[in-house]
mmCIF file of C-alpha atoms in Angstrom:
data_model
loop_
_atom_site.group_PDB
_atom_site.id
_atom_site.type_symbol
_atom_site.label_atom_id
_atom_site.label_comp_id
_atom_site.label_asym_id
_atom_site.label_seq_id
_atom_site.Cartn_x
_atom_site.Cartn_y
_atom_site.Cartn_z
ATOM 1 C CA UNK A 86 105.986 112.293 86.207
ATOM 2 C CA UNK A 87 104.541 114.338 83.975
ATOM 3 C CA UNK A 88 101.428 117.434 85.338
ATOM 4 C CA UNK A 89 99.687 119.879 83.500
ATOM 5 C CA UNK A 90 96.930 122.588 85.374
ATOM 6 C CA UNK A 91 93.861 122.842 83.117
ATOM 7 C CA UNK A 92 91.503 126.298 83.624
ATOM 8 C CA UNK A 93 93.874 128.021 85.764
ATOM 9 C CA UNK A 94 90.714 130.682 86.665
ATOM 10 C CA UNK A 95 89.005 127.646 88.242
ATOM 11 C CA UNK A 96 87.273 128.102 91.151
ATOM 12 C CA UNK A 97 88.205 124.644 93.005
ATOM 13 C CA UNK A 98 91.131 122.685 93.246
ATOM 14 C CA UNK A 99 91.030 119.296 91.886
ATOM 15 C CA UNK A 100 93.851 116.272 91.425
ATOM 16 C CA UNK A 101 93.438 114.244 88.580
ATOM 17 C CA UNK A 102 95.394 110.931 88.676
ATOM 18 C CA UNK A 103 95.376 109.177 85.814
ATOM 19 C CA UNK A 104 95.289 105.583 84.839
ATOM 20 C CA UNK A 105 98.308 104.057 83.485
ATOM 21 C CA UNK A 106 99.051 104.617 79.907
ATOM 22 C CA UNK A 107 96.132 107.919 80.234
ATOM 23 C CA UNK A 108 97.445 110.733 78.541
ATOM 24 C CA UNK A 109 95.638 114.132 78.320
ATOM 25 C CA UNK A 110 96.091 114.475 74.377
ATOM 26 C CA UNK A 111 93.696 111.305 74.320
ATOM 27 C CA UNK A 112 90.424 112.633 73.223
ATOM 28 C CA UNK A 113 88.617 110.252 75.379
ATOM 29 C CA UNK A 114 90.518 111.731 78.660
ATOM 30 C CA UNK A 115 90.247 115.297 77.626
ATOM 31 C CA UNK A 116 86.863 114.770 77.179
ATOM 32 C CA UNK A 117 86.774 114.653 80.774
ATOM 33 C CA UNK A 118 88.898 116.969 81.681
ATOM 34 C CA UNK A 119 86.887 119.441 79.815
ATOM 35 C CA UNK A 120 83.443 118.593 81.353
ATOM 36 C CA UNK A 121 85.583 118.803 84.549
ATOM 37 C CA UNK A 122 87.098 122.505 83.885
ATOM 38 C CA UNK A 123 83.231 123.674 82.374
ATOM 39 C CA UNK A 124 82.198 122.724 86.332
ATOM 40 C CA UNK A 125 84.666 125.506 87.310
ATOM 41 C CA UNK A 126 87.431 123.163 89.019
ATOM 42 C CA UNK A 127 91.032 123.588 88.384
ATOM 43 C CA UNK A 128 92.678 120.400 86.930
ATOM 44 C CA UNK A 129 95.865 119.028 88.341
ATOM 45 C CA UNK A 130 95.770 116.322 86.405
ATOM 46 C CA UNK A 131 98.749 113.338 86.199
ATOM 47 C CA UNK A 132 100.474 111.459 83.968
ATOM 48 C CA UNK A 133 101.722 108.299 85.644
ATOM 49 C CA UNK A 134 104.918 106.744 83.989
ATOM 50 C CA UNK A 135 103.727 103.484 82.393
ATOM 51 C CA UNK A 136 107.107 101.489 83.710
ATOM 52 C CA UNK A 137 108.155 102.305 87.805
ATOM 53 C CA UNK A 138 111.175 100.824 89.604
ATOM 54 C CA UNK A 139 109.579 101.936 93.055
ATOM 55 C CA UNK A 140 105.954 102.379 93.572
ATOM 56 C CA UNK A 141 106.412 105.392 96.182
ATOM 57 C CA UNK A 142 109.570 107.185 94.680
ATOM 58 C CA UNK A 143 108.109 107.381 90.483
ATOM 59 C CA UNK A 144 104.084 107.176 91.268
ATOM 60 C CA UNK A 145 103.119 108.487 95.149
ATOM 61 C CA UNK A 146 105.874 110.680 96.116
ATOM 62 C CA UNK A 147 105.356 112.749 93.526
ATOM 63 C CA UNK A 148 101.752 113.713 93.557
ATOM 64 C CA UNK A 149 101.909 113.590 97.734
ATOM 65 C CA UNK A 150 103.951 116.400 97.669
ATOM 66 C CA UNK A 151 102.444 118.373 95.157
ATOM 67 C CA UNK A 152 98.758 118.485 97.144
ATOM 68 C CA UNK A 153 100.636 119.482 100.276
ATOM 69 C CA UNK A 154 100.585 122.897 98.728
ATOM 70 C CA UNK A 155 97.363 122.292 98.544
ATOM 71 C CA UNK A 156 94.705 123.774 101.153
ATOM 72 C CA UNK A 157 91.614 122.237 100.035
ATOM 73 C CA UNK A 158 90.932 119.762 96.980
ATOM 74 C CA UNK A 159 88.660 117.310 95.517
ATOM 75 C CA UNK A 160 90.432 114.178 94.396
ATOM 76 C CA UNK A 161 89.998 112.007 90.943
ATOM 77 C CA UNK A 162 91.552 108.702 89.892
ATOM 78 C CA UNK A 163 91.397 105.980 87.414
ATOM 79 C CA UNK A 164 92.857 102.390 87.340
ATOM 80 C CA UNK A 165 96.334 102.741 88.598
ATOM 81 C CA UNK A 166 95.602 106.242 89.338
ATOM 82 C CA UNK A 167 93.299 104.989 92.241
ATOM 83 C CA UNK A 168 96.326 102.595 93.746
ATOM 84 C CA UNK A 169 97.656 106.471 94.130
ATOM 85 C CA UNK A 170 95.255 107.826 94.979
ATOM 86 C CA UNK A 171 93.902 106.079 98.472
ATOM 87 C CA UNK A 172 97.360 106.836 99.660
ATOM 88 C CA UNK A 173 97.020 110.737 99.548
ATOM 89 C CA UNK A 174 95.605 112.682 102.171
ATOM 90 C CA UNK A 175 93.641 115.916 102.150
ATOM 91 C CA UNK A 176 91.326 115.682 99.707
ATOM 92 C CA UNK A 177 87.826 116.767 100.593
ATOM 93 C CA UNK A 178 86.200 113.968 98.815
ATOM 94 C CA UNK A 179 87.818 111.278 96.603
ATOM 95 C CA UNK A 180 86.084 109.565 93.325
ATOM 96 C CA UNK A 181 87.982 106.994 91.989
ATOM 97 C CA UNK A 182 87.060 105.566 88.760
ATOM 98 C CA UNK A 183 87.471 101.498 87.927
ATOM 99 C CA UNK A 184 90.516 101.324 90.792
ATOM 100 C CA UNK A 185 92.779 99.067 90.313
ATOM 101 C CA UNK A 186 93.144 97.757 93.658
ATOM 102 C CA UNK A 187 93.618 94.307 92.402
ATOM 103 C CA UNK A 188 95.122 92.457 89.613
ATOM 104 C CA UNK A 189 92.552 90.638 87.601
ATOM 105 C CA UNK A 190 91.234 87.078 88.811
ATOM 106 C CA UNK A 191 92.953 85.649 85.400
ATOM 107 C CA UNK A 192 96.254 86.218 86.859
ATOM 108 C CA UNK A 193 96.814 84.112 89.766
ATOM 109 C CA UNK A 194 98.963 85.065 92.531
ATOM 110 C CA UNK A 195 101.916 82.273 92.311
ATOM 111 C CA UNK A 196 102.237 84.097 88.729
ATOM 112 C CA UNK A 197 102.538 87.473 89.458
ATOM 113 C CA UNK A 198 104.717 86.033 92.434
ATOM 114 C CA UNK A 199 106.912 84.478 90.382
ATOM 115 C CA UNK A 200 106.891 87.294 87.641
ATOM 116 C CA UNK A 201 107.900 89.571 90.696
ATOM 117 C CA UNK A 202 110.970 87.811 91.725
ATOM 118 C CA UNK A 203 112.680 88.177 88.322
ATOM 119 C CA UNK A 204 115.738 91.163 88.583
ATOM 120 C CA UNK A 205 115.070 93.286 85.810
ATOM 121 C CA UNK A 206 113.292 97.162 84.872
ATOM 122 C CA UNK A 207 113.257 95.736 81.368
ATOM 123 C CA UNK A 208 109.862 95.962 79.954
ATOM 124 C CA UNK A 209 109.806 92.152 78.528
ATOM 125 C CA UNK A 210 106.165 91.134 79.654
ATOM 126 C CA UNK A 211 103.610 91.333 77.403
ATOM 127 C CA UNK A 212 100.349 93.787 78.050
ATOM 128 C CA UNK A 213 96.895 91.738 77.571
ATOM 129 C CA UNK A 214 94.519 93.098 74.928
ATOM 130 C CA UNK A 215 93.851 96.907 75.578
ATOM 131 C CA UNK A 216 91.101 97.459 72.984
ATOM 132 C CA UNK A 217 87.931 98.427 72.851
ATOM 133 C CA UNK A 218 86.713 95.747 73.862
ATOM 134 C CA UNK A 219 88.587 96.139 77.373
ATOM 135 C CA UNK A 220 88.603 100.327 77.354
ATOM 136 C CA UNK A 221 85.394 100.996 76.167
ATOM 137 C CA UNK A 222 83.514 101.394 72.897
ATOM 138 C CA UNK A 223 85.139 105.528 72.375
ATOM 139 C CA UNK A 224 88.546 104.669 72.747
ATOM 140 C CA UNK A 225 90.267 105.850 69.840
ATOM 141 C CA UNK A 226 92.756 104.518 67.763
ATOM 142 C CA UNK A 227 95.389 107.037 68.957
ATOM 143 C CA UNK A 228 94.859 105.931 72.560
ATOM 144 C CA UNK A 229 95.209 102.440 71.423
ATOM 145 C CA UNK A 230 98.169 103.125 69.445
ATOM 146 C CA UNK A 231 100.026 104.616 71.923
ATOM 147 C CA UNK A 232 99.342 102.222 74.943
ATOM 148 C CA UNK A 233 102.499 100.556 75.841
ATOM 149 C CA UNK A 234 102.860 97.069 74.994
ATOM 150 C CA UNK A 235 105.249 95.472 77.454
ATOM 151 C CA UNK A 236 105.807 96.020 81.281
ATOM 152 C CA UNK A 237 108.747 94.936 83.403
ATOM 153 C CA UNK A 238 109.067 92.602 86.487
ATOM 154 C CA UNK A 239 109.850 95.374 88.586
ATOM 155 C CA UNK A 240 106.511 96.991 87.520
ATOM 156 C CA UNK A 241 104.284 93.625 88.447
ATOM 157 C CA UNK A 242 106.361 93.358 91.565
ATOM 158 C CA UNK A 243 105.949 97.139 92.623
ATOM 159 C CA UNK A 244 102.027 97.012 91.827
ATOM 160 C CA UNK A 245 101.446 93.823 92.991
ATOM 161 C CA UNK A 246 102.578 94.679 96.375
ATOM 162 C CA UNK A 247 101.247 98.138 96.844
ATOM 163 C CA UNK A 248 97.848 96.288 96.218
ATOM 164 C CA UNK A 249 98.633 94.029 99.235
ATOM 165 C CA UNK A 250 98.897 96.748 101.476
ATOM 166 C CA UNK A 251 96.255 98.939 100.493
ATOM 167 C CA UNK A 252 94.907 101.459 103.553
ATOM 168 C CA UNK A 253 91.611 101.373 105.049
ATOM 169 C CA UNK A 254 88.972 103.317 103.226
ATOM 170 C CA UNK A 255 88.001 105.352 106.639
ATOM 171 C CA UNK A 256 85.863 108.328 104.325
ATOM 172 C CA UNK A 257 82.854 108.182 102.279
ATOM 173 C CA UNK A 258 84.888 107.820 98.540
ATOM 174 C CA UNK A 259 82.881 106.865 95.567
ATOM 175 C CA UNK A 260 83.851 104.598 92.881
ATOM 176 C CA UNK A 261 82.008 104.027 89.513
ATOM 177 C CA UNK A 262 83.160 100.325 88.084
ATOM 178 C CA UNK A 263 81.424 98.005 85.911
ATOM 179 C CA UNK A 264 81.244 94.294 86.294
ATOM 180 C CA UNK A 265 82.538 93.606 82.838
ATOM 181 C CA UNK A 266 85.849 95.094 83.980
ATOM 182 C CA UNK A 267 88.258 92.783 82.450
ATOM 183 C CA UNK A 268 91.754 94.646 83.484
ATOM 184 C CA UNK A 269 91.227 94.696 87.691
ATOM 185 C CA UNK A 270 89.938 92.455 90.386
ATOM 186 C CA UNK A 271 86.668 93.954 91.789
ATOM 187 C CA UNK A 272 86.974 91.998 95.122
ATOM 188 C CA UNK A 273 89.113 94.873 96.874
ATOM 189 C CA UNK A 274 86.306 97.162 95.657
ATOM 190 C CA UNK A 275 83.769 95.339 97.736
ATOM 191 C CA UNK A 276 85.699 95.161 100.508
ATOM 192 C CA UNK A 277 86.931 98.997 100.656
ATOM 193 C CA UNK A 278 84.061 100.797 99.413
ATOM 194 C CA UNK A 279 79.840 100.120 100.830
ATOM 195 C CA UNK A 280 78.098 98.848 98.269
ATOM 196 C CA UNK A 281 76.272 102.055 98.331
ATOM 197 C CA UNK A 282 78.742 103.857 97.260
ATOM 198 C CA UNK A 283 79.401 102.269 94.034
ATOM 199 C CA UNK A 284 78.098 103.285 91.158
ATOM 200 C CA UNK A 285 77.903 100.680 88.117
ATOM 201 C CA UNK A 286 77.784 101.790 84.787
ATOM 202 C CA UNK A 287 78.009 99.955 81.625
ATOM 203 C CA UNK A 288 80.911 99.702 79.173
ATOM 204 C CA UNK A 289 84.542 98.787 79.932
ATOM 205 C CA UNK A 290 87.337 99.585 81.896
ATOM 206 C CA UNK A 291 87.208 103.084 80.758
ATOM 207 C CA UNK A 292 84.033 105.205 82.494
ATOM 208 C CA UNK A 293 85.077 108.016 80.091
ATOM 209 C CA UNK A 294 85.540 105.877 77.179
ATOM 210 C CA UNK A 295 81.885 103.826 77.802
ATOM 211 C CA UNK A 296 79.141 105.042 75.147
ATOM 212 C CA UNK A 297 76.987 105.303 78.266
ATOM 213 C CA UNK A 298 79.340 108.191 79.432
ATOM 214 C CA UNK A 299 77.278 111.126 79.149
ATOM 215 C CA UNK A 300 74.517 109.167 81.353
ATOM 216 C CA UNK A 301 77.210 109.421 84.667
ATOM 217 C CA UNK A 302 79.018 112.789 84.008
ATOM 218 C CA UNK A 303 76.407 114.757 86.457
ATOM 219 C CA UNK A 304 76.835 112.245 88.861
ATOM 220 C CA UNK A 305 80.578 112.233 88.720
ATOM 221 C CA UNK A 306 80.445 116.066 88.826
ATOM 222 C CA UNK A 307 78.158 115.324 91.859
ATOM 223 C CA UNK A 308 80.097 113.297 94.054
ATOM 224 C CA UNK A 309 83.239 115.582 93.550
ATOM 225 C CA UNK A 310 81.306 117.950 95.219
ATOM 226 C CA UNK A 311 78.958 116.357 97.640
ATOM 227 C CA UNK A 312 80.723 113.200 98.185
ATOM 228 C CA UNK A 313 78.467 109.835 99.251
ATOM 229 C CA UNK A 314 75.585 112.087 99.760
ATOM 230 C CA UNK A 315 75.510 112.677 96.363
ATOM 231 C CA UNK A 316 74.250 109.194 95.072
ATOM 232 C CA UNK A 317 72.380 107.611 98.243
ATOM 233 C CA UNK A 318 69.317 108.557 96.816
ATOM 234 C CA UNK A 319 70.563 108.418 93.112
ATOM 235 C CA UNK A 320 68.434 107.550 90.328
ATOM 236 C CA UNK A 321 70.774 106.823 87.476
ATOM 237 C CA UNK A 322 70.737 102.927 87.102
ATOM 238 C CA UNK A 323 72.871 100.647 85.048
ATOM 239 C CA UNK A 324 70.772 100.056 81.223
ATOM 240 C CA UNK A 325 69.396 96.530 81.600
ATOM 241 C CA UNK A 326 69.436 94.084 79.131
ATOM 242 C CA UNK A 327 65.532 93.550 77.814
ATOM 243 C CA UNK A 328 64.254 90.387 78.643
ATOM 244 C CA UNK A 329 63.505 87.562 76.303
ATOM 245 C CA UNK A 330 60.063 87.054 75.700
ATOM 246 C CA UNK A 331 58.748 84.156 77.151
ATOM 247 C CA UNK A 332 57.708 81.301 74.598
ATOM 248 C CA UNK A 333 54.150 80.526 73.611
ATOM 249 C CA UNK A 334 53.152 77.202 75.920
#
């Protein structure tokens, strides 16, 4: 697993987990990384491998015992990064971004059962569509590009049951999602997480990659450093879609 500290002057520790198939030469994800390094943090940010034999050994391990160096931090996840993420402990107060706590409702579970039980680390399973459409209107075509195309059964299988034995959300984390999210389930979301303490936004699967992006960043920055408290009494609000006008009688 690959990590890379961004503003090493920073002020206050924070763990970036990444979604998979993030990398921190796409513009859309330094774009983040920068307005998070302009707040004065310190970015640990991750690269999670894009194909895993064992969910704990190649994805948790790894970034568990890096933060145990760690005296105090604010965590960050995305997508897969987030199925990391509510495993660690430590963090001060955790934001996870679109997790992916659940396969999406297209797949249903005797498939990804099945897909599961087949004995190979050979990426031969095709990746649905990861374009705009699904990341978000400012993903660029190097991010698209470079997405990886194929996963293996022991990938499914590893994710698939990590998912099924997610913890207990027992602090006040935030997550920002949208409801067009067409890559996770956002059941385990509701079930985790108060609805107060989601944030919708607009776009796709991508927060950073939405063309509503710059409308969240503050409160993003926010609840990094305030936690829940930051957006109880929050007055960004999802754009609404104007209503038709109602016909002449």
């Amino acid at each position: 697993m690959r990590h890379r500290v961004f503003n090493e002057d920073g002020e206050t520790e924070l763990v970036f987990v990444m979604g998979w198939g993030n990398r921190w030469t796409h513009e859309n994800v330094s774009w983040l990384i920068g307005k998070l390094t302009d707040a004065g943090y310190r970015v640990h940010a991750f690269e999670l491998p894009t194909n895993i034999e064992d969910f704990k050994a190649d994805w948790l391990e790894p970034v568990a015992e890096y933060v145990l160096d760690l005296e105090e931090y604010q965590l960050l996840a995305h997508s897969a990064g987030a199925l990391v993420a509510q495993a660690l402990d430590g963090a001060d107060n955790h934001v996870y971004l679109s997790p992916w706590w659940g396969y999406n409702i297209d797949l249903p579970e005797q498939a990804l059962d099945l897909v599961s039980r087949v004995p190979t680390t050979l990426p031969c399973i095709p990746v649905g569509e990861m374009g705009r459409d699904a990341l978000g209107e400012k993903a660029t075509d190097h991010q698209i590009s470079t997405t990886p195309r194929w996963v293996s059964p022991a990938f499914v299988r590893e994710v698939h049951h990590s998912q099924q034995n997610l913890l207990t959300i027992d602090h006040d984390a935030v997550v920002f999602c949208t409801l067009r999210d067409s890559v996770v389930d956002l059941e385990p979301i509701g079930e985790r997480v108060p609805a107060e303490h989601v944030v919708l936004y607009d776009g796709g699967h991508e927060l950073f990659s939405s063309s509503t992006r710059e409308r969240y960043v503050d409160l993003l920055l926010d609840s990094l450093q305030d936690g829940a408290e930051a957006i109880e009494d929050r007055s960004v609000v999802p754009p609404r879609t104007p209503a038709a006008p109602e016909s002449a009688e």
